PDB file of C-alpha atoms in Angstrom:
ATOM      1  CA  UNK A  25      14.101   2.426 -19.615  1.00 50.00           C
ATOM      2  CA  UNK A  26      11.315   2.113 -17.043  1.00 63.00           C
ATOM      3  CA  UNK A  27      12.354   2.455 -13.405  1.00 73.00           C
ATOM      4  CA  UNK A  28      11.721  -0.491 -11.095  1.00 92.00           C
ATOM      5  CA  UNK A  29      10.729   1.777  -8.208  1.00 94.00           C
ATOM      6  CA  UNK A  30       8.548   4.850  -7.810  1.00 95.00           C
ATOM      7  CA  UNK A  31       7.908   6.995  -4.709  1.00 96.00           C
ATOM      8  CA  UNK A  32       5.317   9.644  -4.027  1.00 95.00           C
ATOM      9  CA  UNK A  33       4.712  11.843  -0.975  1.00 97.00           C
ATOM     10  CA  UNK A  34       1.066  12.269  -0.080  1.00 96.00           C
ATOM     11  CA  UNK A  35      -0.754  14.337   2.481  1.00 94.00           C
ATOM     12  CA  UNK A  36      -3.588  13.489   4.858  1.00 93.00           C
ATOM     13  CA  UNK A  37      -6.233  14.364   2.313  1.00 91.00           C
ATOM     14  CA  UNK A  38      -9.409  12.397   1.452  1.00 88.00           C
ATOM     15  CA  UNK A  39      -8.180  12.211  -2.167  1.00 93.00           C
ATOM     16  CA  UNK A  40      -4.829  10.632  -1.266  1.00 95.00           C
ATOM     17  CA  UNK A  41      -6.012   7.080  -2.000  1.00 94.00           C
ATOM     18  CA  UNK A  42      -7.276   8.102  -5.434  1.00 95.00           C
ATOM     19  CA  UNK A  43      -3.966   9.765  -6.312  1.00 96.00           C
ATOM     20  CA  UNK A  44      -2.124   6.662  -5.094  1.00 97.00           C
ATOM     21  CA  UNK A  45      -4.331   4.350  -7.187  1.00 96.00           C
ATOM     22  CA  UNK A  46      -3.647   6.425 -10.296  1.00 96.00           C
ATOM     23  CA  UNK A  47       0.101   6.281  -9.614  1.00 95.00           C
ATOM     24  CA  UNK A  48       0.178   2.505  -9.140  1.00 95.00           C
ATOM     25  CA  UNK A  49      -2.067   1.979 -12.155  1.00 95.00           C
ATOM     26  CA  UNK A  50       0.444   3.877 -14.294  1.00 95.00           C
ATOM     27  CA  UNK A  51       3.377   1.842 -12.923  1.00 95.00           C
ATOM     28  CA  UNK A  52       1.576  -1.438 -13.571  1.00 96.00           C
ATOM     29  CA  UNK A  53       0.866  -0.325 -17.137  1.00 95.00           C
ATOM     30  CA  UNK A  54       4.531   0.601 -17.604  1.00 94.00           C
ATOM     31  CA  UNK A  55       5.596  -2.765 -16.179  1.00 95.00           C
ATOM     32  CA  UNK A  56       3.019  -4.733 -18.233  1.00 95.00           C
ATOM     33  CA  UNK A  57       1.394  -6.229 -15.124  1.00 95.00           C
ATOM     34  CA  UNK A  58      -2.350  -5.670 -15.722  1.00 95.00           C
ATOM     35  CA  UNK A  59      -3.252  -8.942 -14.006  1.00 96.00           C
ATOM     36  CA  UNK A  60      -2.141  -7.469 -10.657  1.00 97.00           C
ATOM     37  CA  UNK A  61      -4.137  -4.249 -10.957  1.00 96.00           C
ATOM     38  CA  UNK A  62      -7.196  -5.216  -8.879  1.00 96.00           C
ATOM     39  CA  UNK A  63      -5.183  -6.621  -5.967  1.00 96.00           C
ATOM     40  CA  UNK A  64      -2.668  -3.763  -6.005  1.00 97.00           C
ATOM     41  CA  UNK A  65      -5.493  -1.180  -6.133  1.00 95.00           C
ATOM     42  CA  UNK A  66      -7.184  -2.671  -3.068  1.00 95.00           C
ATOM     43  CA  UNK A  67      -3.990  -3.059  -1.068  1.00 96.00           C
ATOM     44  CA  UNK A  68      -2.755   0.423  -1.972  1.00 97.00           C
ATOM     45  CA  UNK A  69      -6.099   1.978  -1.035  1.00 95.00           C
ATOM     46  CA  UNK A  70      -6.033   0.381   2.402  1.00 93.00           C
ATOM     47  CA  UNK A  71      -2.393   1.205   3.149  1.00 95.00           C
ATOM     48  CA  UNK A  72      -2.772   4.813   2.014  1.00 95.00           C
ATOM     49  CA  UNK A  73      -6.115   5.308   3.793  1.00 92.00           C
ATOM     50  CA  UNK A  74      -4.602   4.102   7.061  1.00 89.00           C
ATOM     51  CA  UNK A  75      -1.637   6.478   6.723  1.00 92.00           C
ATOM     52  CA  UNK A  76      -3.813   9.437   5.688  1.00 92.00           C
ATOM     53  CA  UNK A  77      -5.884   9.094   8.889  1.00 88.00           C
ATOM     54  CA  UNK A  78      -2.756   9.836  10.921  1.00 86.00           C
ATOM     55  CA  UNK A  79      -2.836  13.468   9.815  1.00 84.00           C
ATOM     56  CA  UNK A  80       0.690  13.950   8.450  1.00 91.00           C
ATOM     57  CA  UNK A  81       2.564  13.641   5.161  1.00 93.00           C
ATOM     58  CA  UNK A  82       3.548  10.066   4.313  1.00 95.00           C
ATOM     59  CA  UNK A  83       5.349   8.291   1.481  1.00 97.00           C
ATOM     60  CA  UNK A  84       4.117   5.607  -0.911  1.00 97.00           C
ATOM     61  CA  UNK A  85       6.678   3.482  -2.754  1.00 97.00           C
ATOM     62  CA  UNK A  86       5.831   0.869  -5.359  1.00 97.00           C
ATOM     63  CA  UNK A  87       8.544  -1.367  -6.741  1.00 96.00           C
ATOM     64  CA  UNK A  88       9.236  -4.600  -8.626  1.00 95.00           C
ATOM     65  CA  UNK A  89      11.617  -6.675  -6.501  1.00 91.00           C
ATOM     66  CA  UNK A  90      11.176  -9.694  -8.815  1.00 88.00           C
ATOM     67  CA  UNK A  91       9.474 -10.575 -12.074  1.00 88.00           C
ATOM     68  CA  UNK A  92       5.641 -10.545 -11.705  1.00 93.00           C
ATOM     69  CA  UNK A  93       5.865  -9.252  -8.099  1.00 96.00           C
ATOM     70  CA  UNK A  94       4.906  -5.778  -6.887  1.00 97.00           C
ATOM     71  CA  UNK A  95       5.856  -4.395  -3.486  1.00 97.00           C
ATOM     72  CA  UNK A  96       3.748  -1.579  -2.031  1.00 97.00           C
ATOM     73  CA  UNK A  97       5.201   0.292   0.951  1.00 97.00           C
ATOM     74  CA  UNK A  98       3.772   3.174   2.952  1.00 97.00           C
ATOM     75  CA  UNK A  99       6.037   4.983   5.400  1.00 96.00           C
ATOM     76  CA  UNK A 100       4.364   7.135   8.028  1.00 94.00           C
ATOM     77  CA  UNK A 101       5.479   8.859  11.207  1.00 91.00           C
ATOM     78  CA  UNK A 102       3.296   7.048  13.727  1.00 88.00           C
ATOM     79  CA  UNK A 103       4.591   4.704  16.363  1.00 84.00           C
ATOM     80  CA  UNK A 104       3.171   1.311  17.056  1.00 83.00           C
ATOM     81  CA  UNK A 105       2.514  -1.935  15.310  1.00 84.00           C
ATOM     82  CA  UNK A 106      -0.422  -2.156  12.927  1.00 80.00           C
ATOM     83  CA  UNK A 107      -3.008  -4.495  14.430  1.00 73.00           C
ATOM     84  CA  UNK A 108      -5.706  -6.586  12.851  1.00 68.00           C
ATOM     85  CA  UNK A 109      -8.790  -6.006  14.941  1.00 68.00           C
ATOM     86  CA  UNK A 110     -12.292  -7.360  14.877  1.00 66.00           C
ATOM     87  CA  UNK A 111     -14.585  -4.641  13.548  1.00 59.00           C
ATOM     88  CA  UNK A 112     -18.225  -4.730  14.523  1.00 58.00           C
ATOM     89  CA  UNK A 113     -20.884  -5.212  11.861  1.00 57.00           C
ATOM     90  CA  UNK A 114     -21.991  -1.586  12.146  1.00 59.00           C
ATOM     91  CA  UNK A 115     -18.477  -0.083  12.122  1.00 55.00           C
ATOM     92  CA  UNK A 116     -17.240   1.673   8.985  1.00 58.00           C
ATOM     93  CA  UNK A 117     -13.522   1.259   9.806  1.00 63.00           C
ATOM     94  CA  UNK A 118     -11.315  -1.539  11.026  1.00 55.00           C
ATOM     95  CA  UNK A 119     -11.163  -3.958   8.099  1.00 62.00           C
ATOM     96  CA  UNK A 120      -8.161  -2.601   6.200  1.00 76.00           C
ATOM     97  CA  UNK A 121      -5.612  -5.132   7.398  1.00 82.00           C
ATOM     98  CA  UNK A 122      -8.090  -7.970   6.771  1.00 82.00           C
ATOM     99  CA  UNK A 123      -8.346  -6.783   3.168  1.00 85.00           C
ATOM    100  CA  UNK A 124      -4.575  -6.493   2.852  1.00 91.00           C
ATOM    101  CA  UNK A 125      -4.125  -9.979   4.303  1.00 89.00           C
ATOM    102  CA  UNK A 126      -6.699 -11.379   1.852  1.00 91.00           C
ATOM    103  CA  UNK A 127      -5.337  -9.786  -1.337  1.00 95.00           C
ATOM    104  CA  UNK A 128      -1.590  -9.570  -0.742  1.00 96.00           C
ATOM    105  CA  UNK A 129       0.743 -12.522  -1.073  1.00 96.00           C
ATOM    106  CA  UNK A 130       2.284 -11.381   2.206  1.00 96.00           C
ATOM    107  CA  UNK A 131       2.447  -8.244   4.299  1.00 96.00           C
ATOM    108  CA  UNK A 132       4.230  -6.881   7.327  1.00 95.00           C
ATOM    109  CA  UNK A 133       5.760  -3.814   8.860  1.00 95.00           C
ATOM    110  CA  UNK A 134       9.069  -2.565  10.139  1.00 96.00           C
ATOM    111  CA  UNK A 135       9.890   0.221  12.573  1.00 94.00           C
ATOM    112  CA  UNK A 136      11.706   3.229  11.170  1.00 91.00           C
ATOM    113  CA  UNK A 137      13.582   5.764  13.309  1.00 87.00           C
ATOM    114  CA  UNK A 138      10.643   8.121  13.605  1.00 89.00           C
ATOM    115  CA  UNK A 139       7.754   5.979  12.428  1.00 94.00           C
ATOM    116  CA  UNK A 140       7.118   2.771  10.523  1.00 95.00           C
ATOM    117  CA  UNK A 141       6.726   1.262   7.063  1.00 96.00           C
ATOM    118  CA  UNK A 142       3.820  -1.045   6.346  1.00 96.00           C
ATOM    119  CA  UNK A 143       4.380  -3.164   3.232  1.00 97.00           C
ATOM    120  CA  UNK A 144       2.570  -5.734   1.122  1.00 97.00           C
ATOM    121  CA  UNK A 145       3.576  -7.920  -1.816  1.00 97.00           C
ATOM    122  CA  UNK A 146       1.229  -8.860  -4.634  1.00 97.00           C
ATOM    123  CA  UNK A 147       1.880 -11.407  -7.335  1.00 95.00           C
ATOM    124  CA  UNK A 148       4.530 -14.023  -7.674  1.00 85.00           C
TER     125      UNK A 148
END
């Protein structure tokens, strides 16, 4: 039987997003959801990249709350609400939440005792 949820702790390393993409790709293969791969890859990359910049270990969880729906959650230990901001044309950062908003069905965040979880749903 294939589990409906998978968690992975990652560190603040430049390769964290690649490791996360490989993990979600495997889960989507196991769950027979190849049509969600592109969106889930993009959303996962942005969520993980944001958490990795904070400089501490964080946790990625991918789950199937419903048929044809994938939930990606990243729990980090930073305070504060994630904010969509207007990035300048010459800036390399600042577009992650725009990408998440564009490719996820919905997204949000919730405070945790010593940090927060940013989540996004794809599919459905």
